[in-house]
mmCIF file of C-alpha atoms in Angstrom:
data_model
loop_
_atom_site.group_PDB
_atom_site.id
_atom_site.type_symbol
_atom_site.label_atom_id
_atom_site.label_comp_id
_atom_site.label_asym_id
_atom_site.label_seq_id
_atom_site.Cartn_x
_atom_site.Cartn_y
_atom_site.Cartn_z
ATOM 1 C CA UNK A 1 93.694 213.818 69.414
ATOM 2 C CA UNK A 2 92.025 211.497 69.102
ATOM 3 C CA UNK A 3 91.395 209.023 66.560
ATOM 4 C CA UNK A 4 88.338 207.607 67.032
ATOM 5 C CA UNK A 5 86.398 209.346 69.992
ATOM 6 C CA UNK A 6 82.883 207.112 70.499
ATOM 7 C CA UNK A 7 85.500 204.309 70.309
ATOM 8 C CA UNK A 8 87.189 205.211 72.831
ATOM 9 C CA UNK A 9 85.098 206.069 75.019
ATOM 10 C CA UNK A 10 82.971 202.946 74.246
ATOM 11 C CA UNK A 11 86.530 201.698 75.456
ATOM 12 C CA UNK A 12 86.580 204.147 78.167
ATOM 13 C CA UNK A 13 83.702 203.485 79.751
ATOM 14 C CA UNK A 14 83.554 199.556 80.318
ATOM 15 C CA UNK A 15 87.716 199.581 81.434
ATOM 16 C CA UNK A 16 85.603 202.150 83.934
ATOM 17 C CA UNK A 17 83.738 200.015 85.596
ATOM 18 C CA UNK A 18 86.380 197.570 86.067
ATOM 19 C CA UNK A 19 89.080 196.866 88.692
ATOM 20 C CA UNK A 20 92.496 196.129 89.319
ATOM 21 C CA UNK A 21 92.897 192.862 87.336
ATOM 22 C CA UNK A 22 88.981 192.214 85.204
ATOM 23 C CA UNK A 23 90.527 196.185 83.999
ATOM 24 C CA UNK A 24 94.198 194.420 82.872
ATOM 25 C CA UNK A 25 92.175 191.867 81.404
ATOM 26 C CA UNK A 26 89.734 193.842 79.438
ATOM 27 C CA UNK A 27 92.422 196.101 78.492
ATOM 28 C CA UNK A 28 95.208 193.529 77.516
ATOM 29 C CA UNK A 29 92.444 192.484 75.261
ATOM 30 C CA UNK A 30 90.664 195.598 73.641
ATOM 31 C CA UNK A 31 94.352 197.397 73.238
ATOM 32 C CA UNK A 32 96.509 194.199 71.955
ATOM 33 C CA UNK A 33 99.061 195.512 70.029
ATOM 34 C CA UNK A 34 98.344 198.526 70.193
ATOM 35 C CA UNK A 35 100.553 199.966 73.081
ATOM 36 C CA UNK A 36 99.771 203.620 72.116
ATOM 37 C CA UNK A 37 95.526 202.556 72.893
ATOM 38 C CA UNK A 38 96.547 201.641 75.747
ATOM 39 C CA UNK A 39 98.782 204.153 76.960
ATOM 40 C CA UNK A 40 95.356 206.784 76.246
ATOM 41 C CA UNK A 41 93.383 204.675 78.105
ATOM 42 C CA UNK A 42 95.015 204.438 81.269
ATOM 43 C CA UNK A 43 96.015 208.089 80.726
ATOM 44 C CA UNK A 44 92.816 208.837 80.680
ATOM 45 C CA UNK A 45 91.903 206.696 83.098
ATOM 46 C CA UNK A 46 93.488 207.454 85.617
ATOM 47 C CA UNK A 47 92.729 211.262 85.160
ATOM 48 C CA UNK A 48 88.987 210.161 86.300
ATOM 49 C CA UNK A 49 89.872 208.654 89.063
ATOM 50 C CA UNK A 50 91.540 211.859 89.902
ATOM 51 C CA UNK A 51 89.230 212.694 93.075
ATOM 52 C CA UNK A 52 90.058 216.561 93.070
ATOM 53 C CA UNK A 53 91.296 218.812 90.029
ATOM 54 C CA UNK A 54 89.431 220.521 87.262
ATOM 55 C CA UNK A 55 86.345 219.843 86.369
ATOM 56 C CA UNK A 56 85.735 217.707 90.041
ATOM 57 C CA UNK A 57 82.387 217.020 91.133
ATOM 58 C CA UNK A 58 82.708 219.644 93.536
ATOM 59 C CA UNK A 59 83.237 222.436 90.967
ATOM 60 C CA UNK A 60 79.484 223.296 91.624
ATOM 61 C CA UNK A 61 79.404 223.627 94.764
ATOM 62 C CA UNK A 62 82.080 225.168 95.146
ATOM 63 C CA UNK A 63 80.619 228.458 94.275
ATOM 64 C CA UNK A 64 79.739 231.081 97.501
ATOM 65 C CA UNK A 65 77.111 230.266 98.887
ATOM 66 C CA UNK A 66 74.160 233.050 98.160
ATOM 67 C CA UNK A 67 72.229 235.200 100.575
ATOM 68 C CA UNK A 68 69.118 236.228 99.366
ATOM 69 C CA UNK A 69 67.188 238.584 100.618
ATOM 70 C CA UNK A 70 64.197 239.413 98.773
ATOM 71 C CA UNK A 71 61.247 240.339 101.329
ATOM 72 C CA UNK A 72 59.019 240.351 98.477
ATOM 73 C CA UNK A 73 59.631 237.702 96.596
ATOM 74 C CA UNK A 74 56.611 236.352 94.197
ATOM 75 C CA UNK A 75 54.495 233.319 95.878
ATOM 76 C CA UNK A 76 55.003 231.686 92.538
ATOM 77 C CA UNK A 77 58.966 231.640 93.063
ATOM 78 C CA UNK A 78 58.558 229.321 96.180
ATOM 79 C CA UNK A 79 59.186 225.921 95.355
ATOM 80 C CA UNK A 80 60.919 226.493 91.951
ATOM 81 C CA UNK A 81 64.945 225.253 91.948
ATOM 82 C CA UNK A 82 67.372 227.005 91.002
ATOM 83 C CA UNK A 83 70.081 224.544 90.813
ATOM 84 C CA UNK A 84 70.591 222.751 93.763
ATOM 85 C CA UNK A 85 68.807 224.987 95.510
ATOM 86 C CA UNK A 86 64.924 224.645 96.225
ATOM 87 C CA UNK A 87 63.544 228.241 97.037
ATOM 88 C CA UNK A 88 61.123 227.026 100.129
ATOM 89 C CA UNK B 1 59.733 237.705 72.311
ATOM 90 C CA UNK B 2 58.512 236.049 69.839
ATOM 91 C CA UNK B 3 61.615 236.772 67.331
ATOM 92 C CA UNK B 4 62.970 234.076 69.513
ATOM 93 C CA UNK B 5 59.736 231.461 69.770
ATOM 94 C CA UNK B 6 60.258 231.749 65.952
ATOM 95 C CA UNK B 7 63.114 230.969 65.713
ATOM 96 C CA UNK B 8 62.981 227.862 67.893
ATOM 97 C CA UNK B 9 60.359 226.009 65.706
ATOM 98 C CA UNK B 10 62.632 227.037 62.801
ATOM 99 C CA UNK B 11 65.376 225.630 64.758
ATOM 100 C CA UNK B 12 63.803 222.605 65.980
ATOM 101 C CA UNK B 13 62.607 222.023 62.189
ATOM 102 C CA UNK B 14 66.079 221.828 61.465
ATOM 103 C CA UNK B 15 66.310 225.200 59.580
ATOM 104 C CA UNK B 16 69.832 225.656 58.948
ATOM 105 C CA UNK B 17 70.587 229.265 60.509
ATOM 106 C CA UNK B 18 67.536 229.750 63.172
ATOM 107 C CA UNK B 19 70.167 228.389 65.566
ATOM 108 C CA UNK B 20 72.805 230.857 65.020
ATOM 109 C CA UNK B 21 70.435 233.423 65.123
ATOM 110 C CA UNK B 22 69.034 232.762 68.303
ATOM 111 C CA UNK B 23 72.071 232.960 70.038
ATOM 112 C CA UNK B 24 72.179 236.368 69.985
ATOM 113 C CA UNK B 25 68.908 236.719 71.087
ATOM 114 C CA UNK B 26 69.278 234.481 73.760
ATOM 115 C CA UNK B 27 72.790 236.400 75.434
ATOM 116 C CA UNK B 28 70.416 239.473 75.441
ATOM 117 C CA UNK B 29 67.565 237.964 77.379
ATOM 118 C CA UNK B 30 69.519 236.865 79.658
ATOM 119 C CA UNK B 31 71.834 240.008 80.375
ATOM 120 C CA UNK B 32 68.360 241.885 80.367
ATOM 121 C CA UNK B 33 67.060 239.215 83.118
ATOM 122 C CA UNK B 34 69.993 239.255 85.388
ATOM 123 C CA UNK B 35 70.246 243.190 84.802
ATOM 124 C CA UNK B 36 66.621 243.086 86.331
ATOM 125 C CA UNK B 37 66.975 240.896 89.044
ATOM 126 C CA UNK B 38 70.024 242.868 90.233
ATOM 127 C CA UNK B 39 68.203 245.882 90.069
ATOM 128 C CA UNK B 40 66.139 248.005 93.155
ATOM 129 C CA UNK B 41 64.845 245.924 94.936
ATOM 130 C CA UNK B 42 66.897 242.962 94.388
ATOM 131 C CA UNK B 43 70.254 244.342 96.429
ATOM 132 C CA UNK B 44 72.798 241.713 98.302
ATOM 133 C CA UNK B 45 72.102 238.844 96.211
ATOM 134 C CA UNK B 46 74.162 237.439 93.787
ATOM 135 C CA UNK B 47 72.715 235.165 90.878
ATOM 136 C CA UNK B 48 72.876 230.980 90.134
ATOM 137 C CA UNK B 49 73.673 230.859 85.959
ATOM 138 C CA UNK B 50 71.357 228.258 86.480
ATOM 139 C CA UNK B 51 67.861 230.272 87.684
ATOM 140 C CA UNK B 52 68.756 232.774 85.058
ATOM 141 C CA UNK B 53 68.486 230.039 81.965
ATOM 142 C CA UNK B 54 65.194 228.253 83.611
ATOM 143 C CA UNK B 55 64.173 231.883 84.012
ATOM 144 C CA UNK B 56 64.469 233.133 80.344
ATOM 145 C CA UNK B 57 63.250 229.922 78.859
ATOM 146 C CA UNK B 58 59.532 230.034 81.401
ATOM 147 C CA UNK B 59 59.792 233.730 79.763
ATOM 148 C CA UNK B 60 60.326 232.732 76.718
ATOM 149 C CA UNK B 61 58.495 229.718 75.750
ATOM 150 C CA UNK B 62 55.581 230.444 77.551
ATOM 151 C CA UNK B 63 52.640 227.900 77.083
ATOM 152 C CA UNK B 64 54.750 226.057 75.302
ATOM 153 C CA UNK B 65 56.958 224.854 77.615
ATOM 154 C CA UNK B 66 56.250 221.661 77.744
ATOM 155 C CA UNK B 67 57.222 222.074 74.123
ATOM 156 C CA UNK B 68 60.847 219.492 73.712
ATOM 157 C CA UNK B 69 62.312 220.187 70.540
ATOM 158 C CA UNK B 70 62.351 223.738 71.033
ATOM 159 C CA UNK B 71 63.798 223.203 74.658
ATOM 160 C CA UNK B 72 66.441 221.453 73.664
ATOM 161 C CA UNK B 73 67.582 224.228 71.114
ATOM 162 C CA UNK B 74 66.963 227.358 73.267
ATOM 163 C CA UNK B 75 68.966 225.672 76.244
ATOM 164 C CA UNK B 76 71.896 224.891 73.956
ATOM 165 C CA UNK B 77 71.984 228.333 73.189
ATOM 166 C CA UNK B 78 71.983 229.456 76.873
ATOM 167 C CA UNK B 79 74.638 227.338 77.164
ATOM 168 C CA UNK B 80 76.901 228.989 75.059
ATOM 169 C CA UNK B 81 75.339 232.349 75.429
ATOM 170 C CA UNK B 82 76.192 231.899 79.207
ATOM 171 C CA UNK B 83 79.522 230.459 78.152
ATOM 172 C CA UNK B 84 80.527 233.577 75.973
ATOM 173 C CA UNK B 85 79.063 235.952 79.448
ATOM 174 C CA UNK B 86 82.168 234.188 81.215
ATOM 175 C CA UNK B 87 85.001 233.910 78.907
ATOM 176 C CA UNK B 88 84.919 237.450 77.507
ATOM 177 C CA UNK B 89 84.682 238.489 81.473
ATOM 178 C CA UNK B 90 87.741 236.387 82.752
ATOM 179 C CA UNK B 91 89.415 237.535 79.988
ATOM 180 C CA UNK B 92 89.012 241.496 80.932
ATOM 181 C CA UNK B 93 89.566 241.110 84.519
ATOM 182 C CA UNK B 94 92.452 239.247 83.357
ATOM 183 C CA UNK B 95 93.212 242.169 81.244
ATOM 184 C CA UNK B 96 92.459 243.937 83.785
ATOM 185 C CA UNK B 97 94.649 242.340 85.859
ATOM 186 C CA UNK B 98 97.762 242.678 83.714
ATOM 187 C CA UNK B 99 97.491 246.020 83.580
ATOM 188 C CA UNK B 100 95.795 246.891 80.308
ATOM 189 C CA UNK B 101 94.044 249.640 80.660
ATOM 190 C CA UNK B 102 90.846 250.675 82.251
ATOM 191 C CA UNK B 103 88.063 247.714 82.164
ATOM 192 C CA UNK B 104 84.806 248.733 81.536
ATOM 193 C CA UNK B 105 82.772 245.550 83.697
ATOM 194 C CA UNK B 106 79.588 245.988 83.462
ATOM 195 C CA UNK B 107 77.393 245.908 86.811
ATOM 196 C CA UNK B 108 75.510 242.987 85.593
ATOM 197 C CA UNK B 109 78.062 240.326 85.131
ATOM 198 C CA UNK B 110 79.322 241.522 88.133
ATOM 199 C CA UNK B 111 77.086 238.928 90.256
ATOM 200 C CA UNK B 112 77.499 235.830 88.318
ATOM 201 C CA UNK B 113 79.694 233.823 90.074
ATOM 202 C CA UNK B 114 81.822 232.240 88.144
ATOM 203 C CA UNK B 115 82.675 228.417 88.278
ATOM 204 C CA UNK B 116 86.407 228.725 88.957
ATOM 205 C CA UNK B 117 89.143 231.453 88.083
ATOM 206 C CA UNK B 118 89.343 233.712 85.794
ATOM 207 C CA UNK B 119 92.454 231.889 83.987
ATOM 208 C CA UNK B 120 91.323 228.199 85.092
ATOM 209 C CA UNK B 121 87.962 228.961 83.246
ATOM 210 C CA UNK B 122 89.393 230.503 79.905
ATOM 211 C CA UNK B 123 92.030 227.163 79.899
ATOM 212 C CA UNK B 124 89.216 224.845 80.296
ATOM 213 C CA UNK B 125 87.223 226.829 77.502
ATOM 214 C CA UNK B 126 90.110 226.480 74.948
ATOM 215 C CA UNK B 127 90.722 222.690 75.521
ATOM 216 C CA UNK B 128 86.431 222.098 75.439
ATOM 217 C CA UNK B 129 86.999 223.887 72.241
ATOM 218 C CA UNK B 130 88.885 221.176 70.734
ATOM 219 C CA UNK B 131 87.066 218.673 72.236
ATOM 220 C CA UNK B 132 83.722 220.102 71.365
ATOM 221 C CA UNK B 133 85.390 218.701 67.342
ATOM 222 C CA UNK B 134 85.733 215.953 68.497
ATOM 223 C CA UNK B 135 82.041 214.733 69.989
ATOM 224 C CA UNK B 136 80.015 218.526 70.167
ATOM 225 C CA UNK B 137 76.891 216.712 72.295
ATOM 226 C CA UNK B 138 79.518 215.509 75.262
ATOM 227 C CA UNK B 139 81.036 218.958 74.749
ATOM 228 C CA UNK B 140 77.380 220.246 75.498
ATOM 229 C CA UNK B 141 77.098 218.721 78.818
ATOM 230 C CA UNK B 142 80.355 220.124 79.962
ATOM 231 C CA UNK B 143 79.057 223.711 78.862
ATOM 232 C CA UNK B 144 75.614 223.212 80.150
ATOM 233 C CA UNK B 145 77.516 221.920 83.829
ATOM 234 C CA UNK B 146 80.242 223.596 84.013
ATOM 235 C CA UNK B 147 79.474 227.263 82.391
ATOM 236 C CA UNK B 148 75.868 227.164 83.604
ATOM 237 C CA UNK B 149 75.932 224.626 86.925
ATOM 238 C CA UNK B 150 73.741 222.795 85.890
ATOM 239 C CA UNK B 151 73.277 219.219 87.960
ATOM 240 C CA UNK B 152 73.014 215.517 85.756
ATOM 241 C CA UNK B 153 69.084 215.792 86.178
ATOM 242 C CA UNK B 154 69.128 218.867 84.982
ATOM 243 C CA UNK B 155 71.634 218.850 82.062
ATOM 244 C CA UNK B 156 70.298 215.456 81.098
ATOM 245 C CA UNK B 157 67.003 216.640 81.265
ATOM 246 C CA UNK B 158 68.031 219.659 78.971
ATOM 247 C CA UNK B 159 70.010 217.819 76.124
ATOM 248 C CA UNK B 160 66.729 214.955 76.238
ATOM 249 C CA UNK B 161 69.244 211.854 77.491
ATOM 250 C CA UNK B 162 68.906 209.161 80.141
ATOM 251 C CA UNK B 163 70.630 210.427 83.938
ATOM 252 C CA UNK B 164 73.153 207.254 83.400
ATOM 253 C CA UNK B 165 73.744 208.546 80.712
ATOM 254 C CA UNK B 166 75.032 211.611 81.437
ATOM 255 C CA UNK B 167 76.796 210.464 83.782
ATOM 256 C CA UNK B 168 78.480 208.300 81.449
ATOM 257 C CA UNK B 169 79.295 210.867 79.022
ATOM 258 C CA UNK B 170 80.673 213.283 82.032
ATOM 259 C CA UNK B 171 82.854 211.042 82.892
ATOM 260 C CA UNK B 172 84.642 210.732 80.032
ATOM 261 C CA UNK B 173 84.401 214.763 79.154
ATOM 262 C CA UNK B 174 86.250 214.931 82.083
ATOM 263 C CA UNK B 175 88.743 212.158 81.621
ATOM 264 C CA UNK B 176 89.866 213.551 77.935
ATOM 265 C CA UNK B 177 90.276 217.841 78.881
ATOM 266 C CA UNK B 178 92.153 216.333 82.522
ATOM 267 C CA UNK B 179 94.768 214.994 79.738
ATOM 268 C CA UNK B 180 94.168 217.788 77.131
ATOM 269 C CA UNK B 181 94.631 219.849 79.902
ATOM 270 C CA UNK B 182 97.695 217.541 81.999
ATOM 271 C CA UNK B 183 99.872 219.179 78.085
ATOM 272 C CA UNK B 184 100.707 215.094 77.748
ATOM 273 C CA UNK B 185 99.601 211.537 76.819
ATOM 274 C CA UNK B 186 100.304 210.641 80.690
ATOM 275 C CA UNK B 187 98.349 210.367 83.685
ATOM 276 C CA UNK B 188 98.067 214.322 85.099
ATOM 277 C CA UNK B 189 99.279 214.989 88.276
ATOM 278 C CA UNK B 190 97.110 215.737 91.108
ATOM 279 C CA UNK B 191 98.344 219.717 90.914
ATOM 280 C CA UNK B 192 96.363 220.898 87.580
ATOM 281 C CA UNK B 193 98.397 223.136 85.880
ATOM 282 C CA UNK B 194 98.291 225.377 82.616
ATOM 283 C CA UNK B 195 99.097 223.226 79.757
ATOM 284 C CA UNK B 196 102.766 223.514 77.916
ATOM 285 C CA UNK B 197 104.244 224.157 81.230
ATOM 286 C CA UNK B 198 106.388 220.934 81.781
ATOM 287 C CA UNK B 199 107.467 220.338 77.872
ATOM 288 C CA UNK B 200 108.665 217.189 77.420
ATOM 289 C CA UNK B 201 107.404 214.998 79.954
#
């Protein structure tokens, strides 16, 4: 479990914006003397960088395409958005 | 609808039980809307949960649509209601698959697409409940995106935060949930599996 979630989130956000040596240097400093924290942050960063898997950005788009047969759709529905779709 | 409006106002001013009382009313409203949308002339069309939630809000808020405090409470209740609808359905479908007797699924639930296969949805839900104990606001964001299917823009507006903040929250929440689902404190493997399948790794 996460002992200090706010601190962990803040360190994660900072590290996630860095790459390569800059990230390593940052983690060295932030996790000095705390190998468990380092391991935890590296696990989070690796999970973050997975392009696929659970909760990937493509998840909402994986929902089946809606086929709308709405010849009687009211006029006021035009222009409203349904999630990522806009009724034209 | 006046009940819901009163509760929204009470919740917005911090009345302790209002939010809890709001939930069943919002839940009922979503189901009513889902059934109504699917009746008769709307055949051949499935519903995105986001559309249902927005429509329920417009119906309930009426002239008060711009009341931001009430709106946030409504969306929190709606996300929770949607979560319960989807989780309950996933559990019943899995029970049916395991041959646990005849399962009665309400017709209005069948046409709300799930964001994920049933077992995955239940795993995410379980892990999200743990995460919510640590960071309830970020967990709200996950609910809005995962169970309701909101975009970052919609979710940010529902939560009253900026879009970049929503993206940051999502990045951390997602990483946290993935690590938790992998069941260890190591980086998850590329094939996400249910937790505790690799004891000792």
